Amino acid sequence: MNAARSGYRVFSANSTAASTELAKRITERLGAELGKSVVYQETNGETRVEIKESVRGQDIFIIQTIPRDVNTAVMELLIMAYALKTSCARNIIGVIPYFPYSKQSKMRKRGSIVCKLLASMLAKAGLTHIITMDLHQKEIQGFFSFPVDNLRASPFLLQYIQEEIPDYRNAVIVAKSPDAAKRAQSYAERLRLGLAVIHGEAQCTEQDMDDGRHSPPMVKNATVHPGLELPLMMAKEKPPITVVGDVGGRIAIIVDDIIDDVESFVAAAEILKERGAYKIFVMATHGLLSADAPRLIEESSIDEVVVTNTVPHEVQKLQCPKIKTVDISLILSEAIRRIHNGESMAYLFRNITVDD
């Protein structure tokens, strides 16, 4: 396919070679070449982007994977989008497999909803459409003033379970907290497997964080309006850690959307091992694997961590052979083709449930 003649081009906004691997896979599947551009950081730390070919009147797809330096990647994307906008591109579609700041999508105390800010910045820079995968909260799509296609990685992870885990019929799908129960239930129903939920974990979940309703702060000798007696709220107290469901003599498969700090996954694996699970897998779409994650996984009871290549993690794989990768470039390349040709995206969401 001659991409230039068919009216679209694919660019990579990453300045590091490791982060362009997914973009190369996508363009190979499309039979296209990456657009000619230069993205780099100057000695003073500023990001510079130069487009080296005409994009006038074309559909432009910017593939941006998010490495550890999140803020630099965001600036690369914004500057490239603006450069393409001022170069008279017809449509500018961002292909952002892992959307950064997606965990900051709720108000916390006197903080801010950073995900909404980023959505506004992308629109201002010139993006007209976004393709992403497994947003941390599906409601994030409402932050944007243009279309968002939130693809799912679950078909690829389900296929991995069926093809790469021997005796997967003897497995049970595990949610490491009640918050993840819906996702785990969706996997369990499609694989015709049992479900288990870990309840009472030590760390706080997002719902337990302060969200501003405790402000203003308590002040000594504060005056209270006469007759104002609000009901006393009892503090939350987590029960002892329990596993709801039978995992004895089974393969335990923990599913989630993001695996970043792995302490909670390691703790869940220890609990499952104590309850009799003889093999433990962790499946997630986005493998951020920050800090000492590879070392902690290697020293834990986890047998294998399976993530997609939405985020570059080759260095972590070298540090920990338990980390495996599932390629999702197929669905991203097909999404690009369908959007450019004006075809329906429904095929990419067949048999996808709301809870995925």
XYZ file of C-alpha atoms in Angstrom:
356
model
C 0.000 0.000 0.000
C 1.387 3.363 -0.957
C 0.442 5.397 2.114
C 1.391 8.731 0.591
C -0.955 8.230 -2.401
C -3.820 6.844 -0.298
C -3.858 10.045 1.744
C -2.446 9.124 5.137
C 0.892 9.021 6.891
C 2.063 7.432 10.126
C 4.569 9.246 12.350
C 6.295 8.308 15.581
C 6.635 11.102 18.146
C 9.193 9.271 20.278
C 12.794 10.469 20.448
C 14.188 7.166 21.803
C 14.762 4.081 19.649
C 13.253 1.668 22.188
C 9.956 3.544 22.121
C 9.576 3.387 18.321
C 9.413 -0.424 18.189
C 5.590 -0.527 18.325
C 5.347 2.128 15.595
C 7.564 0.000 13.323
C 5.404 -3.080 13.923
C 2.242 -1.143 13.069
C 3.626 0.325 9.842
C 4.895 -3.110 8.764
C 1.373 -4.496 9.129
C -0.019 -1.550 7.163
C 2.563 -1.944 4.424
C 3.569 1.678 4.955
C 6.679 3.554 5.973
C 7.104 5.786 8.994
C 6.805 9.451 8.117
C 10.016 11.425 7.968
C 10.466 13.534 11.083
C 13.083 14.399 13.673
C 12.277 14.486 17.388
C 14.992 15.332 19.883
C 15.873 17.189 23.074
C 18.201 20.153 22.863
C 21.015 20.674 25.354
C 18.820 22.988 27.418
C 16.173 20.265 27.770
C 13.663 21.707 25.298
C 11.919 19.352 22.851
C 12.221 20.083 19.143
C 10.181 18.463 16.356
C 10.796 18.861 12.617
C 8.486 17.389 9.959
C 10.578 16.446 6.913
C 7.833 15.917 4.309
C 4.571 17.454 3.118
C 1.434 16.449 5.053
C -0.984 18.934 3.469
C -4.519 17.554 3.205
C -3.626 14.107 4.604
C -4.806 12.029 7.554
C -1.883 11.857 9.994
C -1.565 9.178 12.669
C 0.899 9.938 15.486
C 1.989 6.838 17.401
C 3.217 7.741 20.866
C 4.203 5.101 23.394
C 4.892 6.362 26.889
C 8.312 5.449 28.331
C 9.440 6.169 31.878
C 9.979 9.851 31.088
C 6.254 10.557 30.848
C 6.395 14.351 30.700
C 8.911 14.393 27.833
C 6.696 11.988 25.872
C 3.674 14.228 26.436
C 5.553 17.295 25.176
C 6.795 15.373 22.115
C 3.207 14.478 21.264
C 1.876 17.999 21.793
C 4.629 19.658 19.757
C 4.359 17.162 16.894
C 0.562 17.564 16.780
C 0.912 21.342 16.642
C 3.613 21.100 13.953
C 1.314 18.943 11.820
C -1.612 21.279 12.426
C 0.369 24.280 11.215
C 1.513 22.193 8.223
C -2.149 21.896 7.098
C -2.760 18.212 7.869
C -6.446 17.358 7.318
C -6.922 15.160 10.414
C -4.473 14.413 13.221
C -5.170 11.160 15.043
C -3.176 10.264 18.142
C -2.461 6.555 18.662
C -1.682 6.461 22.389
C -1.901 2.811 23.558
C -1.332 3.744 27.214
C -2.888 7.092 28.048
C -0.695 8.898 30.627
C -2.095 10.444 33.805
C -5.147 8.165 33.543
C -4.889 7.394 37.263
C -5.361 11.097 38.007
C -8.930 11.207 36.721
C -10.640 12.044 40.026
C -10.440 14.996 42.390
C -8.253 14.361 45.445
C -8.331 16.961 48.233
C -7.095 20.234 46.722
C -5.453 18.562 43.749
C -6.627 18.588 40.158
C -8.011 16.227 37.530
C -4.818 16.112 35.489
C -6.268 13.709 32.926
C -8.867 16.325 31.976
C -6.115 18.957 31.651
C -4.154 16.680 29.305
C -7.258 16.052 27.200
C -7.750 19.815 26.785
C -4.085 20.298 25.868
C -4.245 17.615 23.168
C -7.340 19.204 21.638
C -5.695 22.646 21.681
C -2.544 21.236 20.037
C -4.602 20.009 17.090
C -5.584 16.370 17.662
C -8.970 15.469 16.169
C -9.263 11.826 17.263
C -7.542 9.403 19.656
C -7.019 5.647 19.560
C -6.085 4.231 22.950
C -6.367 0.946 24.829
C -7.921 -0.047 28.159
C -8.323 3.351 29.784
C -7.973 3.117 33.559
C -11.456 4.598 33.891
C -13.799 4.416 30.896
C -15.361 7.740 31.936
C -12.133 9.441 30.795
C -13.567 9.415 27.262
C -15.946 12.150 28.412
C -13.013 14.515 29.034
C -12.427 14.898 25.300
C -14.170 17.186 22.827
C -13.409 14.787 19.939
C -13.893 11.029 19.310
C -11.975 8.472 21.390
C -11.722 4.786 20.441
C -10.902 2.806 23.594
C -9.740 -0.569 22.249
C -9.449 -3.686 24.425
C -6.506 -6.027 24.913
C -8.582 -8.800 26.498
C -8.907 -10.912 23.288
C -5.105 -11.125 23.038
C -4.665 -11.965 26.735
C -7.428 -14.574 26.579
C -5.746 -16.125 23.563
C -2.452 -16.242 25.472
C -4.137 -18.060 28.359
C -5.658 -20.648 26.037
C -2.497 -21.254 23.996
C 0.373 -20.751 26.441
C -0.879 -21.941 29.838
C -0.988 -25.749 29.952
C -4.051 -27.159 31.691
C -5.689 -23.722 31.841
C -9.006 -25.513 32.355
C -7.797 -26.121 35.918
C -7.325 -22.380 36.473
C -9.310 -19.818 38.420
C -9.458 -16.109 37.556
C -8.547 -13.913 40.526
C -9.360 -10.282 41.308
C -6.769 -8.908 43.718
C -9.371 -6.513 45.141
C -13.168 -6.118 44.931
C -12.591 -3.170 42.556
C -11.197 -5.573 39.930
C -13.984 -8.134 40.333
C -15.957 -7.076 37.245
C -12.953 -7.412 34.949
C -12.082 -10.782 36.480
C -15.688 -11.955 36.102
C -15.625 -11.033 32.401
C -12.491 -13.147 31.868
C -13.891 -16.041 33.901
C -17.182 -16.133 31.979
C -15.513 -16.183 28.560
C -13.012 -18.867 29.585
C -15.721 -20.845 31.453
C -13.581 -20.798 34.610
C -14.190 -20.144 38.288
C -13.739 -16.775 39.998
C -11.986 -15.786 43.230
C -11.713 -12.376 44.895
C -9.144 -11.254 47.462
C -10.774 -9.037 50.058
C -9.214 -7.010 52.869
C -5.914 -6.041 51.291
C -3.710 -3.822 53.399
C -3.206 -0.861 51.068
C -5.868 1.757 50.338
C -7.801 1.614 47.104
C -8.617 4.710 45.084
C -12.055 4.919 46.695
C -10.500 5.152 50.150
C -8.316 8.158 49.382
C -9.285 11.593 50.616
C -11.219 13.382 47.926
C -11.727 16.787 49.500
C -14.854 16.063 51.479
C -12.838 16.299 54.720
C -11.978 19.945 54.091
C -11.771 22.544 55.482
C -9.275 21.112 57.974
C -10.176 20.942 61.640
C -9.349 24.138 63.523
C -8.903 24.319 67.263
C -11.630 26.198 69.103
C -13.690 26.390 65.916
C -17.178 27.711 66.463
C -20.054 25.460 65.485
C -23.375 26.826 64.372
C -25.961 26.250 67.121
C -28.211 23.336 66.345
C -25.942 21.961 63.582
C -25.363 18.336 64.469
C -24.201 16.232 61.534
C -24.415 12.419 61.756
C -21.187 10.865 63.024
C -19.413 8.876 60.304
C -17.634 5.761 61.508
C -14.145 5.256 60.112
C -13.588 2.421 57.634
C -11.809 -0.633 58.954
C -10.645 -3.298 56.550
C -11.337 -6.908 57.521
C -8.545 -9.510 57.676
C -7.355 -10.636 54.262
C -9.565 -13.401 52.913
C -9.955 -15.183 49.579
C -13.534 -15.567 48.434
C -13.456 -18.652 46.215
C -11.508 -21.908 46.032
C -7.958 -21.756 44.656
C -6.609 -24.947 46.257
C -4.822 -27.151 43.721
C -5.559 -24.651 40.951
C -3.678 -22.298 38.646
C -4.413 -18.734 39.796
C -4.574 -16.044 37.088
C -4.698 -12.481 38.469
C -6.083 -9.974 35.931
C -5.880 -6.170 35.973
C -5.445 -3.254 33.565
C -2.144 -1.814 34.872
C 0.792 -3.355 36.689
C 3.030 -0.588 37.988
C 4.163 -0.868 41.611
C 3.993 -4.620 42.064
C 3.799 -4.864 45.870
C 0.050 -5.538 45.833
C 0.456 -8.274 43.193
C 3.291 -9.896 45.154
C 1.192 -9.818 48.340
C -1.773 -11.341 46.474
C 0.474 -14.091 45.114
C 1.663 -14.949 48.630
C -1.932 -15.226 49.853
C -2.910 -17.440 46.916
C 0.108 -19.658 47.498
C -0.896 -20.068 51.139
C -4.403 -21.037 50.012
C -3.053 -23.832 47.825
C -2.608 -22.375 44.331
C 0.272 -24.233 42.672
C 0.945 -21.740 39.855
C 0.322 -18.003 39.723
C 0.081 -15.818 36.617
C -0.477 -12.065 36.426
C -2.137 -10.660 33.289
C -2.335 -6.918 32.589
C -2.642 -4.654 29.557
C -0.097 -2.003 30.545
C 3.206 -3.136 32.026
C 4.673 0.038 33.512
C 6.779 -2.029 35.948
C 8.253 0.952 37.757
C 11.043 1.117 40.358
C 12.165 -2.335 41.607
C 9.304 -4.205 39.931
C 11.506 -6.703 38.002
C 13.459 -7.682 41.112
C 10.333 -8.012 43.252
C 8.646 -10.190 40.622
C 11.737 -12.389 40.280
C 11.892 -12.957 44.054
C 8.122 -13.504 44.455
C 5.786 -16.495 44.175
C 4.573 -15.228 40.797
C 5.436 -17.672 38.014
C 4.793 -15.373 35.072
C 3.740 -11.775 34.350
C 2.081 -11.280 30.969
C 1.652 -7.741 29.595
C 1.136 -6.207 26.165
C 3.577 -3.940 24.349
C 1.552 -0.750 24.895
C 4.484 0.448 27.028
C 8.172 -0.274 26.265
C 9.564 -2.720 28.849
C 12.504 -4.450 27.175
C 14.902 -3.414 29.956
C 12.602 -4.926 32.588
C 12.415 -8.179 30.599
C 16.188 -8.439 30.635
C 16.138 -8.033 34.426
C 13.337 -10.563 34.951
C 12.740 -13.537 32.606
C 9.294 -14.067 34.162
C 7.949 -11.084 32.176
C 6.320 -12.058 28.864
C 4.937 -9.812 26.115
C 1.816 -10.054 23.944
C 1.870 -8.021 20.718
C -1.205 -5.823 20.120
C 0.043 -4.060 16.961
C -2.517 -6.034 14.905
C -5.570 -4.315 16.409
C -3.928 -0.864 16.346
C -3.004 -1.185 12.664
C -6.520 -2.363 11.813
C -7.998 0.584 13.741
C -5.814 2.977 11.722
C -6.902 1.379 8.449
C -10.604 1.491 9.344
C -10.544 5.108 10.542
C -8.760 6.311 7.417
C -11.161 4.411 5.132
C -14.225 5.552 7.070
C -15.189 1.983 8.020
C -17.070 0.899 11.127
C -15.024 0.087 14.247
C -17.689 -2.322 15.561
C -15.756 -5.392 14.371
C -12.905 -4.557 16.758
C -15.335 -4.567 19.690
C -17.191 -7.796 18.932
C -17.844 -9.924 22.035
C -16.348 -7.168 24.196
C -18.283 -6.601 27.409
C -18.791 -3.338 29.249
C -16.672 -4.630 32.143
C -13.550 -5.362 30.058
